[in-house]
């Protein structure tokens, strides 16, 4: 029985030895996998650093762009206010023109009879002036004709 005990211990020792060998191989394989994972993580860490730097740069540029847009928006607001003021000025000017036009229309309607009388009197005046010019021209031609006749008579008498 003692032999069985030794044999059992030897089998157990061999089994333990085989277990240790397979466990060593598994651990060695696991070490290779972990080395590969560590290498991959190192690469990912470098890539993450690059992405972080680019994200930081992009964030700065975005902030600058936002500030620029804010400034331009404020400038545009002042332009819009100026255009609005011009619009109000044009509206006031139009109202003034309408008021003046309506007052002129009222005055023309009130004094329409006077205006027609003035037009009639001016027509009479121009007719008289034309007649006077025609008469004056006729008398000048008549005097000229008499002078020509007088010269002709003098020549005939000589």
PDB file of C-alpha atoms in Angstrom:
ATOM      1  CA  UNK A   1       0.000   0.000   0.000  1.00  0.00           C
ATOM      2  CA  UNK A   2       2.813   2.107   0.505  1.00  0.00           C
ATOM      3  CA  UNK A   3       3.620   1.741  -3.111  1.00  0.00           C
ATOM      4  CA  UNK A   4       0.176   2.953  -4.078  1.00  0.00           C
ATOM      5  CA  UNK A   5       0.765   5.952  -1.945  1.00  0.00           C
ATOM      6  CA  UNK A   6       4.085   6.640  -3.679  1.00  0.00           C
ATOM      7  CA  UNK A   7       2.572   5.989  -7.067  1.00  0.00           C
ATOM      8  CA  UNK A   8      -0.310   8.311  -6.220  1.00  0.00           C
ATOM      9  CA  UNK A   9       2.129  10.960  -5.093  1.00  0.00           C
ATOM     10  CA  UNK A  10       4.182  10.442  -8.280  1.00  0.00           C
ATOM     11  CA  UNK A  11       1.053  10.658 -10.486  1.00  0.00           C
ATOM     12  CA  UNK A  12      -0.024  13.729  -8.565  1.00  0.00           C
ATOM     13  CA  UNK A  13       3.442  15.213  -8.990  1.00  0.00           C
ATOM     14  CA  UNK A  14       3.402  14.417 -12.748  1.00  0.00           C
ATOM     15  CA  UNK A  15      -0.119  15.836 -13.060  1.00  0.00           C
ATOM     16  CA  UNK A  16       0.964  18.924 -11.156  1.00  0.00           C
ATOM     17  CA  UNK A  17       4.056  19.189 -13.393  1.00  0.00           C
ATOM     18  CA  UNK A  18       1.877  18.916 -16.559  1.00  0.00           C
ATOM     19  CA  UNK A  19      -0.518  21.437 -15.052  1.00  0.00           C
ATOM     20  CA  UNK A  20       2.367  23.809 -14.365  1.00  0.00           C
ATOM     21  CA  UNK A  21       3.657  23.404 -17.962  1.00  0.00           C
ATOM     22  CA  UNK A  22       0.236  24.131 -19.462  1.00  0.00           C
ATOM     23  CA  UNK A  23      -0.293  26.936 -17.025  1.00  0.00           C
ATOM     24  CA  UNK A  24       3.147  28.350 -17.971  1.00  0.00           C
ATOM     25  CA  UNK A  25       2.253  28.150 -21.681  1.00  0.00           C
ATOM     26  CA  UNK A  26      -1.128  29.796 -21.025  1.00  0.00           C
ATOM     27  CA  UNK A  27       0.513  32.530 -18.968  1.00  0.00           C
ATOM     28  CA  UNK A  28       3.180  33.015 -21.671  1.00  0.00           C
ATOM     29  CA  UNK A  29       0.425  33.285 -24.303  1.00  0.00           C
ATOM     30  CA  UNK A  30      -1.476  35.647 -22.008  1.00  0.00           C
ATOM     31  CA  UNK A  31       1.705  37.694 -21.581  1.00  0.00           C
ATOM     32  CA  UNK A  32       2.016  38.027 -25.384  1.00  0.00           C
ATOM     33  CA  UNK A  33      -1.619  39.104 -25.610  1.00  0.00           C
ATOM     34  CA  UNK A  34      -1.151  41.594 -22.785  1.00  0.00           C
ATOM     35  CA  UNK A  35       2.019  42.933 -24.458  1.00  0.00           C
ATOM     36  CA  UNK A  36       0.045  43.382 -27.670  1.00  0.00           C
ATOM     37  CA  UNK A  37      -2.758  45.135 -25.759  1.00  0.00           C
ATOM     38  CA  UNK A  38      -0.200  47.364 -24.018  1.00  0.00           C
ATOM     39  CA  UNK A  39       1.367  48.212 -27.387  1.00  0.00           C
ATOM     40  CA  UNK A  40      -2.090  48.976 -28.835  1.00  0.00           C
ATOM     41  CA  UNK A  41      -2.952  51.127 -25.830  1.00  0.00           C
ATOM     42  CA  UNK A  42       0.307  53.045 -26.253  1.00  0.00           C
ATOM     43  CA  UNK A  43      -0.609  53.740 -29.868  1.00  0.00           C
ATOM     44  CA  UNK A  44      -4.128  54.734 -28.847  1.00  0.00           C
ATOM     45  CA  UNK A  45      -2.716  57.027 -26.197  1.00  0.00           C
ATOM     46  CA  UNK A  46      -0.552  58.779 -28.804  1.00  0.00           C
ATOM     47  CA  UNK A  47      -3.519  59.078 -31.145  1.00  0.00           C
ATOM     48  CA  UNK A  48      -5.671  60.380 -28.308  1.00  0.00           C
ATOM     49  CA  UNK A  49      -3.011  63.001 -27.521  1.00  0.00           C
ATOM     50  CA  UNK A  50      -3.082  64.095 -31.175  1.00  0.00           C
ATOM     51  CA  UNK A  51      -6.883  64.240 -31.194  1.00  0.00           C
ATOM     52  CA  UNK A  52      -6.822  66.201 -27.940  1.00  0.00           C
ATOM     53  CA  UNK A  53      -4.380  68.736 -29.393  1.00  0.00           C
ATOM     54  CA  UNK A  54      -6.443  69.090 -32.571  1.00  0.00           C
ATOM     55  CA  UNK A  55      -9.643  69.424 -30.542  1.00  0.00           C
ATOM     56  CA  UNK A  56      -8.033  72.140 -28.430  1.00  0.00           C
ATOM     57  CA  UNK A  57      -6.888  73.990 -31.550  1.00  0.00           C
ATOM     58  CA  UNK A  58     -10.340  73.618 -33.098  1.00  0.00           C
ATOM     59  CA  UNK A  59     -11.945  74.902 -29.904  1.00  0.00           C
ATOM     60  CA  UNK A  60      -9.694  77.999 -29.933  1.00  0.00           C
ATOM     61  CA  UNK A  61     -10.511  78.664 -33.576  1.00  0.00           C
ATOM     62  CA  UNK A  62     -14.217  78.189 -32.877  1.00  0.00           C
ATOM     63  CA  UNK A  63     -14.014  80.690 -30.018  1.00  0.00           C
ATOM     64  CA  UNK A  64     -12.219  83.205 -32.265  1.00  0.00           C
ATOM     65  CA  UNK A  65     -14.826  82.678 -34.974  1.00  0.00           C
ATOM     66  CA  UNK A  66     -17.635  83.170 -32.441  1.00  0.00           C
ATOM     67  CA  UNK A  67     -16.039  86.436 -31.280  1.00  0.00           C
ATOM     68  CA  UNK A  68     -15.651  87.605 -34.893  1.00  0.00           C
ATOM     69  CA  UNK A  69     -19.277  86.767 -35.631  1.00  0.00           C
ATOM     70  CA  UNK A  70     -20.337  88.636 -32.482  1.00  0.00           C
ATOM     71  CA  UNK A  71     -18.397  91.750 -33.549  1.00  0.00           C
ATOM     72  CA  UNK A  72     -19.812  91.616 -37.060  1.00  0.00           C
ATOM     73  CA  UNK A  73     -23.288  91.133 -35.662  1.00  0.00           C
ATOM     74  CA  UNK A  74     -22.887  94.225 -33.495  1.00  0.00           C
ATOM     75  CA  UNK A  75     -21.608  96.206 -36.493  1.00  0.00           C
ATOM     76  CA  UNK A  76     -24.510  94.959 -38.568  1.00  0.00           C
ATOM     77  CA  UNK A  77     -26.899  96.027 -35.820  1.00  0.00           C
ATOM     78  CA  UNK A  78     -25.582  99.587 -36.067  1.00  0.00           C
ATOM     79  CA  UNK A  79     -26.054  99.498 -39.851  1.00  0.00           C
ATOM     80  CA  UNK A  80     -29.609  98.222 -39.415  1.00  0.00           C
ATOM     81  CA  UNK A  81     -30.337 101.010 -36.930  1.00  0.00           C
ATOM     82  CA  UNK A  82     -28.918 103.598 -39.353  1.00  0.00           C
ATOM     83  CA  UNK A  83     -31.068 102.254 -42.184  1.00  0.00           C
ATOM     84  CA  UNK A  84     -34.072 102.295 -39.871  1.00  0.00           C
ATOM     85  CA  UNK A  85     -33.368 105.958 -39.040  1.00  0.00           C
ATOM     86  CA  UNK A  86     -33.111 106.751 -42.754  1.00  0.00           C
ATOM     87  CA  UNK A  87     -36.464 105.036 -43.255  1.00  0.00           C
ATOM     88  CA  UNK A  88     -38.046 107.173 -40.528  1.00  0.00           C
ATOM     89  CA  UNK A  89     -36.555 110.312 -42.077  1.00  0.00           C
ATOM     90  CA  UNK A  90     -37.949 109.392 -45.496  1.00  0.00           C
ATOM     91  CA  UNK A  91     -41.372 108.751 -43.958  1.00  0.00           C
ATOM     92  CA  UNK A  92     -41.343 112.151 -42.230  1.00  0.00           C
ATOM     93  CA  UNK A  93     -40.256 113.780 -45.488  1.00  0.00           C
ATOM     94  CA  UNK A  94     -43.082 112.045 -47.371  1.00  0.00           C
ATOM     95  CA  UNK A  95     -45.589 113.191 -44.747  1.00  0.00           C
ATOM     96  CA  UNK A  96     -44.299 116.764 -45.088  1.00  0.00           C
ATOM     97  CA  UNK A  97     -44.619 116.599 -48.883  1.00  0.00           C
ATOM     98  CA  UNK A  98     -48.155 115.212 -48.559  1.00  0.00           C
ATOM     99  CA  UNK A  99     -49.094 117.973 -46.129  1.00  0.00           C
ATOM    100  CA  UNK A 100     -47.679 120.661 -48.421  1.00  0.00           C
ATOM    101  CA  UNK A 101     -49.401 119.124 -51.446  1.00  0.00           C
ATOM    102  CA  UNK A 102     -52.747 118.975 -49.707  1.00  0.00           C
ATOM    103  CA  UNK A 103     -52.379 122.613 -48.537  1.00  0.00           C
ATOM    104  CA  UNK A 104     -51.480 123.711 -52.067  1.00  0.00           C
ATOM    105  CA  UNK A 105     -54.496 121.810 -53.432  1.00  0.00           C
ATOM    106  CA  UNK A 106     -56.764 123.478 -50.879  1.00  0.00           C
ATOM    107  CA  UNK A 107     -55.395 126.930 -51.715  1.00  0.00           C
ATOM    108  CA  UNK A 108     -55.769 126.275 -55.448  1.00  0.00           C
ATOM    109  CA  UNK A 109     -59.379 125.220 -54.932  1.00  0.00           C
ATOM    110  CA  UNK A 110     -60.054 128.288 -52.770  1.00  0.00           C
ATOM    111  CA  UNK A 111     -58.518 130.690 -55.265  1.00  0.00           C
ATOM    112  CA  UNK A 112     -59.531 128.919 -58.477  1.00  0.00           C
ATOM    113  CA  UNK A 113     -61.816 131.814 -59.483  1.00  0.00           C
ATOM    114  CA  UNK A 114     -59.018 134.325 -58.882  1.00  0.00           C
ATOM    115  CA  UNK A 115     -56.604 132.186 -60.898  1.00  0.00           C
ATOM    116  CA  UNK A 116     -59.006 131.943 -63.813  1.00  0.00           C
ATOM    117  CA  UNK A 117     -59.486 135.741 -63.696  1.00  0.00           C
ATOM    118  CA  UNK A 118     -55.719 136.259 -63.671  1.00  0.00           C
ATOM    119  CA  UNK A 119     -55.393 133.910 -66.654  1.00  0.00           C
ATOM    120  CA  UNK A 120     -58.131 135.777 -68.530  1.00  0.00           C
ATOM    121  CA  UNK A 121     -56.600 139.189 -67.766  1.00  0.00           C
ATOM    122  CA  UNK A 122     -53.185 137.936 -68.807  1.00  0.00           C
ATOM    123  CA  UNK A 123     -54.658 136.658 -72.097  1.00  0.00           C
ATOM    124  CA  UNK A 124     -56.259 140.080 -72.651  1.00  0.00           C
ATOM    125  CA  UNK A 125     -52.976 141.782 -71.826  1.00  0.00           C
ATOM    126  CA  UNK A 126     -51.065 139.579 -74.301  1.00  0.00           C
ATOM    127  CA  UNK A 127     -53.646 140.228 -77.023  1.00  0.00           C
ATOM    128  CA  UNK A 128     -53.392 143.984 -76.467  1.00  0.00           C
ATOM    129  CA  UNK A 129     -49.628 143.777 -76.488  1.00  0.00           C
ATOM    130  CA  UNK A 130     -49.671 141.802 -79.766  1.00  0.00           C
ATOM    131  CA  UNK A 131     -52.080 144.338 -81.333  1.00  0.00           C
ATOM    132  CA  UNK A 132     -49.963 147.257 -80.170  1.00  0.00           C
ATOM    133  CA  UNK A 133     -46.823 145.634 -81.638  1.00  0.00           C
ATOM    134  CA  UNK A 134     -48.627 144.942 -84.878  1.00  0.00           C
ATOM    135  CA  UNK A 135     -49.895 148.547 -85.036  1.00  0.00           C
ATOM    136  CA  UNK A 136     -46.454 149.909 -84.240  1.00  0.00           C
ATOM    137  CA  UNK A 137     -44.890 147.687 -86.876  1.00  0.00           C
ATOM    138  CA  UNK A 138     -47.534 148.769 -89.385  1.00  0.00           C
ATOM    139  CA  UNK A 139     -46.931 152.446 -88.614  1.00  0.00           C
ATOM    140  CA  UNK A 140     -43.161 151.958 -88.920  1.00  0.00           C
ATOM    141  CA  UNK A 141     -43.640 150.259 -92.309  1.00  0.00           C
ATOM    142  CA  UNK A 142     -46.009 153.018 -93.360  1.00  0.00           C
ATOM    143  CA  UNK A 143     -43.469 155.714 -92.373  1.00  0.00           C
ATOM    144  CA  UNK A 144     -40.754 153.826 -94.173  1.00  0.00           C
ATOM    145  CA  UNK A 145     -42.897 153.517 -97.275  1.00  0.00           C
ATOM    146  CA  UNK A 146     -43.585 157.272 -97.204  1.00  0.00           C
ATOM    147  CA  UNK A 147     -39.877 158.008 -96.961  1.00  0.00           C
ATOM    148  CA  UNK A 148     -39.199 155.761 -99.957  1.00  0.00           C
ATOM    149  CA  UNK A 149     -41.923 157.536-101.949  1.00  0.00           C
ATOM    150  CA  UNK A 150     -40.516 160.892-100.971  1.00  0.00           C
ATOM    151  CA  UNK A 151     -37.073 159.904-102.185  1.00  0.00           C
ATOM    152  CA  UNK A 152     -38.472 158.617-105.418  1.00  0.00           C
ATOM    153  CA  UNK A 153     -40.270 161.930-105.985  1.00  0.00           C
ATOM    154  CA  UNK A 154     -37.117 163.872-105.276  1.00  0.00           C
ATOM    155  CA  UNK A 155     -35.224 161.808-107.830  1.00  0.00           C
ATOM    156  CA  UNK A 156     -37.976 162.235-110.320  1.00  0.00           C
ATOM    157  CA  UNK A 157     -37.944 165.979-109.829  1.00  0.00           C
ATOM    158  CA  UNK A 158     -34.277 166.293-110.385  1.00  0.00           C
TER     159      UNK A 158
END
